[in-house]
Amino acid sequence: MRRRRFRSPSWTASLTWKSAVFLTAMCCTLAALLGFLVHTAVTRQVVEQAREKTLSKLEAVTDAYEAGEPLPPGSGVDPPGLPGSLRALAAGGERGTLVADAPHPRHGRPGPAMWAAGPAGGRALAAWTDYGHSARTIAGLDRAIIGSSLLAIAATLLAGLFAVGRVTRRLHQSARVARRISAGDLDARVADPRTARPVRAQDEVAIVAGALDTMASTLQRKLQTEQRFTADVAHELRTPLTGLTAATELLPPGRPTELVRDRVRAMRALTEDLLEISRLDARTEQVDLAVHDLGPVAERVVRASGAPTEVRLGRAARVETDRRQLERVIGNLVANAHRHGAPPVVLEADGPVVSVRDHGPGFPAYLLEGGPQRFRTEGAGKGHGLGLTIALGQAEVIGARLEFAEAPDGGALARLTLPEYVAFDDGDGDGNPGGDRGPDGGDDPDGSTRGSPHGS
């Protein structure tokens, strides 16, 4: 059985969390190092003072012992409690000191003491002084070091998180603007205040924000230029095409005339598609929302197309949408399925979802991966790839979601999901002004989807 690899939570990848861990580790390391150095230096100083004091007392005790005088309190020959190591050192003829418990010279209770011992005729002459005050001083110092270290770590961590938080907020702002630009809002800008004045020093985040704003401005200018060019070309073609259409009506009947009229109709359809593409790119499409029964609208589109399409109606649903644009989307999908797929073509309306599928070779791989691409076809087809592009754009305008996939048993499947209308007032009408009108007969549902299988 394959073991699952442990995956850390997603929040651990954030810059704030990493900065907090780094700052905490560095503060703890620095506090531990400084605390160790201070503890060592102070402890050495305190122990040295206690040792000197005890050795001085041992000198006085030694003089009194040699003079035969009574030994002062806190001293004695082989006194009880003398550490064995210190007793052996004194018996060997050497002096030494050691911190260990000893009875207090005044009240006799045991406590920490500094022992000093020296030789006295093969025995150990020892003296000791109270070490409790020194031990309490060192313990208090350790507590002060720990408390101040914790405060310093907390203060440094808060200050660091505040500084890092400002940076991450600016980075998140840049990311949000980048997502808005990728979604089509080319007017979005970061507008970092540090980029407003070129003479002002800029950090790395400001440089990235400025580069993103410059890229967005350049991209906007290029797209606007392309949109104006497309719209201008389409508008300029309209006039000569209108005259050409009128001229074809004067030609004598015959096969050449039919070929000319067919090519003129194709050019007019392409021109209209280009104009619609330019409106979609410029986001100037107007939406006239109303409530419609989805099933009847889909049936009317199929009848208007004139193509043999099987219609399956499931759960009835009412949607709030623009009927003209909805019919344009469904008409494009049906026409595309007939032109590039294989029969039978099935349209199914179930709830707020309309599915159109055929039994042909399916959508090309590039379309499934990145969506329809204008002026791209595969194989020996002659389509210009605007039909599904227009359908996708119109679906976005009316707030629907259009998805392309492969049917489970083969063929292409296009699924349109619309926002379902929920009526809260039973007495209200269907809110569908003009809902019985059929699709515009002069508007080719998908006059531009010719070419390779589902390449438009």
Coordinates of C-alpha atoms in Angstrom, one line a residue, residues 25-367:
A25 CA 14.1 31.5 15.9
M26 CA 16.6 34.4 15.5
C27 CA 15.2 36.2 18.6
C28 CA 15.4 33.0 20.7
T29 CA 18.9 32.2 19.5
L30 CA 20.1 35.8 20.2
A31 CA 18.3 35.9 23.6
A32 CA 19.8 32.5 24.6
L33 CA 23.3 33.5 23.6
L34 CA 23.1 36.9 25.4
G35 CA 21.5 35.3 28.4
F36 CA 24.2 32.6 28.6
L37 CA 27.0 35.2 28.3
V38 CA 25.4 37.4 31.0
H39 CA 24.7 34.5 33.3
T40 CA 28.2 33.1 33.0
A41 CA 29.9 36.5 33.6
V42 CA 27.7 37.4 36.6
T43 CA 27.9 33.9 38.1
R44 CA 31.7 33.9 37.8
Q45 CA 31.9 37.3 39.5
V46 CA 29.5 36.4 42.4
V47 CA 31.3 33.0 43.0
E48 CA 34.7 34.8 42.9
Q49 CA 33.6 37.3 45.5
A50 CA 32.2 34.5 47.8
R51 CA 35.4 32.5 47.3
E52 CA 37.6 35.4 48.3
K53 CA 35.5 36.2 51.3
T54 CA 35.6 32.5 52.5
L55 CA 39.3 32.2 51.9
S56 CA 39.9 35.4 53.9
K57 CA 37.8 33.8 56.7
L58 CA 39.9 30.6 56.4
E59 CA 43.1 32.7 56.9
A60 CA 41.6 34.1 60.1
V61 CA 40.5 30.7 61.3
T62 CA 44.0 29.3 60.5
D63 CA 45.7 32.1 62.6
A64 CA 43.3 31.4 65.5
Y65 CA 43.9 27.6 65.2
E66 CA 47.7 28.0 65.2
A67 CA 47.4 30.5 68.2
G68 CA 45.3 28.0 70.1
E69 CA 42.4 30.4 70.3
P70 CA 38.7 29.4 70.0
L71 CA 37.6 29.1 66.4
P72 CA 34.9 31.6 65.3
P73 CA 31.4 30.4 64.3
G74 CA 31.2 28.9 60.8
S75 CA 34.5 27.1 61.1
G76 CA 36.0 23.9 62.6
V77 CA 38.3 21.0 62.2
D78 CA 36.8 18.2 60.2
P79 CA 33.3 19.8 60.8
P80 CA 30.3 17.7 59.9
G81 CA 28.9 18.4 56.4
L82 CA 32.3 19.1 54.9
P83 CA 32.2 17.7 51.4
G84 CA 34.4 14.6 51.0
S85 CA 36.3 15.9 48.0
L86 CA 37.2 19.0 49.8
R87 CA 38.2 17.0 52.9
A88 CA 40.5 14.8 50.8
L89 CA 42.0 17.8 49.2
A90 CA 42.8 19.4 52.6
A91 CA 44.2 16.1 53.9
G92 CA 46.6 16.1 50.9
G93 CA 48.0 19.4 52.0
E94 CA 46.2 21.7 49.6
R95 CA 43.5 24.4 49.9
G96 CA 40.3 24.5 48.0
T97 CA 36.8 25.9 47.9
L98 CA 33.4 24.4 47.0
V99 CA 29.8 25.4 47.1
A100 CA 27.7 22.9 49.1
D101 CA 25.1 22.8 51.9
A102 CA 26.2 23.7 55.4
P103 CA 24.5 24.8 58.6
H104 CA 24.0 28.5 58.9
P105 CA 26.4 30.1 61.4
R106 CA 23.6 31.8 63.3
H107 CA 20.4 29.8 63.2
G108 CA 22.0 26.5 62.3
R109 CA 19.6 25.6 59.5
P110 CA 21.3 24.1 56.4
G111 CA 21.6 26.1 53.3
P112 CA 23.9 26.9 50.4
A113 CA 27.4 27.9 51.6
M114 CA 30.8 28.5 50.2
W115 CA 33.3 26.1 51.8
A116 CA 37.0 26.7 52.1
A117 CA 39.4 24.0 53.6
G118 CA 43.1 23.7 54.3
P119 CA 45.5 21.3 56.0
A120 CA 45.8 21.2 59.7
G121 CA 48.1 18.4 60.9
G122 CA 46.7 15.8 58.7
R123 CA 43.2 17.0 59.3
A124 CA 41.0 19.5 57.5
L125 CA 40.5 22.9 58.9
A126 CA 37.4 24.4 57.2
A127 CA 35.4 27.6 57.2
W128 CA 32.2 28.4 55.4
T129 CA 30.2 31.5 54.6
D130 CA 26.5 31.9 53.7
Y131 CA 26.0 31.5 49.9
G132 CA 22.2 32.0 50.0
H133 CA 22.2 35.6 49.1
S134 CA 24.6 35.0 46.1
A135 CA 22.4 32.0 45.0
R136 CA 19.3 34.2 45.2
T137 CA 21.1 36.9 43.2
I138 CA 22.0 34.5 40.4
A139 CA 18.4 33.0 40.4
G140 CA 17.0 36.5 40.2
L141 CA 19.3 37.4 37.4
D142 CA 18.2 34.2 35.5
R143 CA 14.6 35.2 36.0
A144 CA 15.3 38.7 34.8
I145 CA 17.1 37.3 31.7
I146 CA 14.2 35.0 30.8
G147 CA 11.6 37.7 31.4
S148 CA 13.4 40.3 29.4
S149 CA 14.2 37.8 26.6
L150 CA 10.5 36.9 26.3
L151 CA 9.5 40.6 26.2
A152 CA 12.2 41.3 23.6
I153 CA 11.1 38.4 21.5
A154 CA 7.5 39.5 21.7
A155 CA 8.3 43.1 20.9
T156 CA 10.6 42.1 18.0
L157 CA 8.1 39.6 16.7
L158 CA 5.3 42.1 16.7
A159 CA 7.4 44.8 15.1
G160 CA 8.7 42.3 12.5
L161 CA 5.2 41.1 11.7
F162 CA 3.9 44.6 11.4
A163 CA 6.7 45.4 8.9
V164 CA 6.3 42.1 7.0
G165 CA 2.5 42.6 7.1
R166 CA 2.8 45.9 5.3
V167 CA 4.9 44.2 2.6
T168 CA 2.6 41.3 2.3
R169 CA -0.5 43.5 2.1
R170 CA 1.1 45.4 -0.8
L171 CA 2.0 42.1 -2.5
H172 CA -1.6 40.8 -2.1
Q173 CA -2.8 44.1 -3.5
S174 CA -0.6 43.6 -6.6
A175 CA -1.9 40.0 -6.9
R176 CA -5.5 41.1 -6.7
V177 CA -4.9 43.7 -9.4
A178 CA -3.1 41.1 -11.6
R179 CA -6.2 38.8 -11.2
R180 CA -8.5 41.6 -12.2
I181 CA -6.4 42.3 -15.3
S182 CA -6.4 38.7 -16.2
A183 CA -10.2 38.7 -15.8
G184 CA -10.5 41.5 -18.3
D185 CA -10.5 44.7 -16.1
L186 CA -7.7 46.5 -18.0
D187 CA -8.3 49.7 -16.0
A188 CA -7.1 48.1 -12.8
R189 CA -3.9 49.5 -11.4
V190 CA -1.9 49.0 -8.2
A191 CA -1.1 52.7 -7.9
D192 CA 1.5 52.1 -5.2
P193 CA 2.2 55.5 -3.5
R194 CA 5.9 54.9 -3.7
T195 CA 5.7 54.9 -7.5
A196 CA 3.9 58.3 -7.7
R197 CA 7.1 60.2 -7.3
P198 CA 10.1 58.9 -9.3
V199 CA 12.6 60.7 -7.1
R200 CA 11.4 58.8 -4.1
A201 CA 13.4 55.7 -3.2
Q202 CA 11.5 52.5 -4.1
D203 CA 11.6 49.1 -2.6
E204 CA 11.3 45.8 -4.4
V205 CA 7.5 45.7 -4.0
A206 CA 7.1 49.2 -5.4
I207 CA 9.2 48.2 -8.4
V208 CA 7.0 45.1 -9.0
A209 CA 3.8 47.2 -8.6
G210 CA 5.2 49.8 -11.1
A211 CA 6.1 47.2 -13.6
L212 CA 2.7 45.6 -13.3
D213 CA 1.0 49.0 -13.9
T214 CA 3.2 49.7 -16.9
M215 CA 2.4 46.2 -18.3
A216 CA -1.3 46.8 -17.8
S217 CA -1.2 50.2 -19.5
T218 CA 0.7 48.8 -22.5
L219 CA -1.6 45.8 -22.8
Q220 CA -4.6 48.0 -22.6
R221 CA -3.3 50.3 -25.4
K222 CA -2.5 47.3 -27.6
L223 CA -5.9 45.6 -27.0
Q224 CA -7.7 48.9 -27.6
T225 CA -5.8 49.4 -30.8
E226 CA -6.7 45.9 -32.0
Q227 CA -10.4 46.4 -31.0
R228 CA -10.6 49.7 -32.9
F229 CA -8.9 48.1 -35.9
T230 CA -11.4 45.2 -35.9
A231 CA -14.4 47.5 -35.5
D232 CA -13.1 49.9 -38.1
V233 CA -12.5 47.1 -40.6
A234 CA -15.9 45.6 -40.0
H235 CA -17.6 49.0 -40.4
E236 CA -15.7 49.8 -43.5
L237 CA -16.6 46.4 -45.0
R238 CA -20.3 46.9 -44.4
T239 CA -20.8 49.6 -47.1
P240 CA -19.2 47.8 -50.0
L241 CA -20.8 44.5 -48.9
T242 CA -24.2 46.2 -48.9
G243 CA -23.6 47.4 -52.5
L244 CA -22.2 44.0 -53.5
T245 CA -25.3 42.3 -52.1
A246 CA -27.5 44.6 -54.1
A247 CA -25.4 44.0 -57.2
T248 CA -25.8 40.3 -56.9
E249 CA -29.5 40.6 -57.2
L250 CA -29.0 42.0 -60.7
L251 CA -27.0 39.0 -61.9
P252 CA -28.7 36.5 -64.2
P253 CA -29.8 33.2 -62.6
G254 CA -27.2 30.5 -62.8
R255 CA -24.6 28.5 -60.9
P256 CA -22.0 31.4 -61.0
T257 CA -24.5 33.8 -59.5
E258 CA -25.3 31.4 -56.7
L259 CA -21.6 31.0 -55.9
V260 CA -21.2 34.7 -55.8
R261 CA -24.2 35.2 -53.6
D262 CA -23.0 32.5 -51.2
R263 CA -19.6 34.1 -50.8
V264 CA -21.2 37.5 -50.2
R265 CA -23.4 36.0 -47.5
A266 CA -20.4 34.5 -45.9
M267 CA -18.5 37.8 -46.0
R268 CA -21.5 39.6 -44.5
A269 CA -21.7 36.9 -41.7
L270 CA -18.0 37.3 -41.0
T271 CA -18.4 41.1 -40.9
E272 CA -21.2 40.9 -38.4
D273 CA -19.3 38.4 -36.3
L274 CA -16.3 40.7 -36.3
L275 CA -18.5 43.6 -35.1
E276 CA -19.9 41.4 -32.4
I277 CA -16.5 40.3 -31.3
S278 CA -15.4 44.0 -31.1
R279 CA -18.4 44.8 -28.9
L280 CA -17.7 41.9 -26.6
D281 CA -14.0 42.9 -26.4
A282 CA -15.0 46.4 -25.6
R283 CA -17.6 45.2 -23.1
T284 CA -20.2 47.5 -24.7
E285 CA -22.9 44.8 -25.0
Q286 CA -26.2 45.9 -23.4
V287 CA -28.1 43.3 -21.4
D288 CA -31.9 43.4 -21.2
L289 CA -32.8 41.0 -18.4
A290 CA -36.1 39.3 -18.1
V291 CA -37.5 36.1 -16.8
H292 CA -38.0 33.3 -19.3
D293 CA -38.9 29.6 -19.4
L294 CA -35.7 28.0 -20.5
G295 CA -37.3 24.9 -22.3
P296 CA -39.5 26.9 -24.7
V297 CA -36.7 29.2 -25.6
A298 CA -34.4 26.3 -26.4
E299 CA -37.2 24.7 -28.5
R300 CA -37.7 27.9 -30.5
V301 CA -34.0 28.1 -31.2
V302 CA -34.0 24.5 -32.6
R303 CA -37.0 25.2 -34.8
A304 CA -35.5 28.4 -36.1
S305 CA -32.2 26.6 -37.0
G306 CA -34.1 24.2 -39.3
A307 CA -31.6 21.4 -38.5
P308 CA -32.8 18.0 -37.4
T309 CA -32.0 18.2 -33.6
E310 CA -33.5 16.0 -30.9
V311 CA -34.8 18.1 -28.0
R312 CA -35.1 16.6 -24.5
L313 CA -36.8 18.6 -21.8
G314 CA -36.2 17.6 -18.2
R315 CA -37.0 19.7 -15.1
A316 CA -38.6 23.0 -16.1
A317 CA -36.8 26.1 -15.0
R318 CA -37.1 29.8 -15.3
V319 CA -34.0 31.9 -15.8
E320 CA -33.4 35.6 -15.6
T321 CA -31.4 36.5 -18.7
D322 CA -31.3 38.4 -22.0
R323 CA -33.4 36.3 -24.4
R324 CA -31.7 37.5 -27.6
Q325 CA -28.2 36.8 -26.3
L326 CA -29.3 33.4 -24.9
E327 CA -30.8 32.4 -28.2
R328 CA -27.6 33.5 -29.9
V329 CA -25.5 31.3 -27.6
I330 CA -27.8 28.2 -28.0
G331 CA -28.0 28.8 -31.8
N332 CA -24.3 28.9 -32.1
L333 CA -23.9 25.7 -30.1
V334 CA -26.5 23.8 -32.2
A335 CA -25.1 25.1 -35.5
N336 CA -21.6 24.2 -34.5
A337 CA -22.6 20.7 -33.6
H338 CA -24.3 20.1 -37.0
R339 CA -21.4 21.6 -39.0
H340 CA -18.5 20.0 -37.2
G341 CA -20.0 17.0 -35.5
A342 CA -22.1 14.0 -36.6
P343 CA -25.7 13.2 -36.0
P344 CA -27.7 12.7 -34.0
V345 CA -27.4 16.1 -32.4
V346 CA -29.2 16.3 -29.0
L347 CA -30.2 19.4 -27.1
E348 CA -31.2 18.7 -23.5
A349 CA -32.7 21.3 -21.1
D350 CA -32.7 20.1 -17.5
G351 CA -33.3 22.8 -14.9
P352 CA -31.1 25.9 -15.6
V353 CA -28.6 23.8 -17.7
V354 CA -28.7 23.4 -21.5
S355 CA -26.5 20.7 -23.0
V356 CA -25.8 20.3 -26.7
R357 CA -23.9 17.2 -27.9
D358 CA -23.2 15.4 -31.1
H359 CA -21.6 12.0 -31.9
G360 CA -18.7 13.3 -34.0
P361 CA -14.9 13.2 -33.3
G362 CA -15.3 15.7 -30.4
F363 CA -13.6 19.0 -29.6
P364 CA -9.9 19.5 -30.5
A365 CA -7.5 19.2 -27.6
Y366 CA -6.5 22.9 -27.8
L367 CA -10.2 24.0 -27.3

